[in-house]
Short mmCIF file of C-alpha atoms in Angstrom, two decimals:
data_model
loop_
_atom_site.label_atom_id
_atom_site.label_comp_id
_atom_site.label_asym_id
_atom_site.label_seq_id
_atom_site.Cartn_x
_atom_site.Cartn_y
_atom_site.Cartn_z
CA UNK A 1044 -46.12 74.05 -69.74
CA UNK A 1045 -46.57 73.77 -66.23
CA UNK A 1046 -48.35 76.90 -64.34
CA UNK A 1047 -45.51 76.84 -61.34
CA UNK A 1048 -41.85 77.43 -61.92
CA UNK A 1049 -39.10 75.76 -60.13
CA UNK A 1050 -36.86 78.16 -57.91
CA UNK A 1051 -33.61 77.48 -59.06
CA UNK A 1052 -31.80 80.10 -56.65
CA UNK A 1053 -32.53 78.20 -53.46
CA UNK A 1054 -29.42 77.89 -51.49
CA UNK A 1055 -28.45 74.55 -50.09
CA UNK A 1056 -26.80 76.02 -46.77
CA UNK A 1057 -27.81 75.36 -43.38
CA UNK A 1058 -28.30 78.37 -40.97
CA UNK A 1059 -25.88 78.24 -38.29
CA UNK A 1060 -26.44 81.88 -36.60
CA UNK A 1061 -28.18 80.01 -33.64
CA UNK A 1062 -25.28 77.82 -33.03
CA UNK A 1063 -23.29 79.99 -30.79
CA UNK A 1064 -26.43 80.71 -28.56
CA UNK A 1065 -27.03 77.15 -28.14
CA UNK A 1066 -23.33 76.53 -27.53
CA UNK A 1067 -23.50 79.07 -24.77
CA UNK A 1068 -26.76 78.16 -23.19
CA UNK A 1069 -25.48 74.54 -22.95
CA UNK A 1070 -22.16 75.80 -21.39
CA UNK A 1071 -24.25 78.06 -18.80
CA UNK A 1072 -26.46 74.80 -18.06
CA UNK A 1073 -23.18 72.67 -17.42
CA UNK A 1074 -21.78 75.53 -15.04
CA UNK A 1075 -25.13 75.99 -12.93
CA UNK A 1076 -25.95 72.25 -12.39
CA UNK A 1077 -22.45 70.96 -11.72
CA UNK A 1078 -21.33 70.53 -8.17
CA UNK A 1079 -17.62 70.46 -7.39
CA UNK A 1080 -16.18 68.40 -4.59
CA UNK A 1081 -16.09 70.21 -1.51
CA UNK A 1082 -13.99 68.02 0.55
CA UNK A 1083 -10.55 67.09 0.04
CA UNK A 1084 -9.31 63.66 1.06
CA UNK A 1085 -6.48 63.66 3.57
CA UNK A 1086 -6.11 59.91 3.49
CA UNK A 1087 -4.85 57.51 1.28
CA UNK A 1088 -7.74 55.25 -0.39
CA UNK A 1089 -7.17 52.22 -2.00
CA UNK A 1090 -10.62 50.67 -1.62
CA UNK A 1091 -11.21 46.83 -1.72
CA UNK A 1092 -12.85 44.96 -4.33
CA UNK A 1093 -16.13 43.27 -4.60
CA UNK A 1094 -18.36 41.16 -6.69
CA UNK A 1095 -21.92 41.90 -5.62
CA UNK A 1096 -22.60 45.65 -5.27
CA UNK A 1097 -25.65 47.61 -5.39
CA UNK A 1098 -25.85 51.36 -6.33
CA UNK A 1099 -27.01 54.02 -3.84
CA UNK A 1100 -31.02 55.07 -4.46
CA UNK A 1101 -30.77 58.44 -2.94
CA UNK A 1102 -27.68 59.96 -2.62
CA UNK A 1103 -28.60 63.03 -0.32
CA UNK A 1104 -28.82 60.93 2.58
CA UNK A 1105 -25.30 59.76 2.55
CA UNK A 1106 -22.46 61.10 4.67
CA UNK A 1107 -19.31 59.94 3.92
CA UNK A 1108 -16.41 58.86 6.54
CA UNK A 1109 -12.96 58.22 5.46
CA UNK A 1110 -10.40 55.99 7.26
CA UNK A 1111 -6.99 55.70 6.23
CA UNK A 1112 -3.13 56.39 6.37
CA UNK A 1113 -2.74 60.37 6.63
CA UNK A 1114 -1.29 61.65 2.93
CA UNK A 1115 0.70 63.76 5.11
CA UNK A 1116 2.89 61.43 7.24
CA UNK A 1117 5.25 63.90 9.07
CA UNK A 1118 2.58 65.79 10.39
CA UNK A 1119 -0.23 63.61 11.45
CA UNK A 1120 1.91 60.24 11.58
CA UNK A 1121 1.55 56.97 10.16
CA UNK A 1122 -1.37 55.49 12.20
CA UNK A 1123 -4.73 55.50 10.37
CA UNK A 1124 -7.33 58.48 11.11
CA UNK A 1125 -10.76 59.12 10.64
CA UNK A 1126 -11.73 62.10 8.26
CA UNK A 1127 -15.29 63.90 8.10
CA UNK A 1128 -15.43 67.03 6.25
CA UNK A 1129 -11.79 68.05 5.82
CA UNK A 1130 -11.38 67.44 9.67
CA UNK A 1131 -9.28 64.55 11.30
CA UNK A 1132 -11.78 62.91 14.30
CA UNK A 1133 -11.42 60.46 16.88
CA UNK A 1134 -14.05 57.53 17.28
CA UNK A 1135 -15.74 59.61 20.29
CA UNK A 1136 -16.09 62.64 18.12
CA UNK A 1137 -18.24 60.93 15.85
CA UNK A 1138 -21.23 61.34 17.37
CA UNK A 1139 -21.24 65.13 17.00
CA UNK A 1140 -20.45 64.78 13.41
CA UNK A 1141 -23.57 62.57 12.94
CA UNK A 1142 -25.77 64.90 14.95
CA UNK A 1143 -24.58 67.80 12.59
CA UNK A 1144 -25.20 65.75 9.45
CA UNK A 1145 -28.81 64.69 10.91
CA UNK A 1146 -29.70 68.65 11.52
CA UNK A 1147 -28.89 69.19 7.81
CA UNK A 1148 -31.76 66.74 6.99
CA UNK A 1149 -35.36 67.21 7.06
CA UNK A 1150 -37.39 65.67 10.04
CA UNK A 1151 -38.59 62.91 8.12
CA UNK A 1152 -35.29 62.04 6.65
CA UNK A 1153 -33.07 61.89 9.90
CA UNK A 1154 -33.46 58.46 10.32
CA UNK A 1155 -32.79 57.30 6.95
CA UNK A 1156 -29.34 58.67 6.92
CA UNK A 1157 -26.54 56.30 5.32
CA UNK A 1158 -23.13 56.69 6.80
CA UNK A 1159 -20.38 55.49 3.80
CA UNK A 1160 -17.26 54.13 5.08
CA UNK A 1161 -14.25 54.69 2.54
CA UNK A 1162 -11.81 52.45 4.16
CA UNK A 1163 -8.52 51.93 2.86
CA UNK A 1164 -8.06 48.18 2.38
CA UNK A 1165 -4.55 48.18 4.46
CA UNK A 1166 -6.46 49.56 7.70
CA UNK A 1167 -6.97 47.27 10.66
CA UNK A 1168 -10.35 46.19 11.76
CA UNK A 1169 -9.88 47.71 15.17
CA UNK A 1170 -10.36 51.40 14.07
CA UNK A 1171 -12.95 50.30 11.87
CA UNK A 1172 -14.82 48.51 14.96
CA UNK A 1173 -14.70 51.73 16.97
CA UNK A 1174 -16.18 53.64 14.41
CA UNK A 1175 -19.20 51.14 14.06
CA UNK A 1176 -19.72 50.80 17.87
CA UNK A 1177 -19.77 54.93 17.89
CA UNK A 1178 -22.30 54.91 14.82
CA UNK A 1179 -24.61 52.35 16.71
CA UNK A 1180 -24.74 54.68 19.77
CA UNK A 1181 -25.32 57.80 17.87
CA UNK A 1182 -28.18 56.22 15.92
CA UNK A 1183 -27.06 56.02 12.59
CA UNK A 1184 -27.91 52.30 11.92
CA UNK A 1185 -27.49 52.23 8.00
CA UNK A 1186 -23.90 51.93 7.23
CA UNK A 1187 -22.31 50.97 4.03
CA UNK A 1188 -19.05 50.12 2.82
CA UNK A 1189 -17.57 51.81 -0.39
CA UNK A 1190 -15.62 49.41 -2.76
CA UNK A 1191 -14.75 48.68 -6.12
CA UNK A 1192 -16.00 46.64 -8.45
CA UNK A 1193 -13.76 43.58 -9.16
CA UNK A 1194 -12.81 42.53 -12.61
CA UNK A 1195 -14.12 39.16 -13.56
CA UNK A 1196 -11.66 36.64 -14.61
#
């Protein structure tokens, strides 16, 4: 005769009382940490494809410049335009944009700012060259060209 009796009334159910709390906690976490897109892209973007790509290490130092044909052709025409922060700019006005972007960074990070050019594949090289020259004059030396990864055959 055994000294200990086996408790046969124990239930096999898993307690789920804390499950709604965990779900709401995850929901609030994603709501707080998710960053919504702040800019509306006003130009058409069909990015070129490339084989050798590298990822950006620190995305907080990157500012985006979009170049392409405007989506609203009736208002802005068919000529390729330069867009930064929901505003169309001329190449000469990019110096002000670069200085504003540098002011958002700390003193040590200002020289490491990277300008990401999102250029439509149909855009002529003239406007791209004008943008590059203006960025060079405004001391934004790191430029990267955004592209998509080409599919391997």
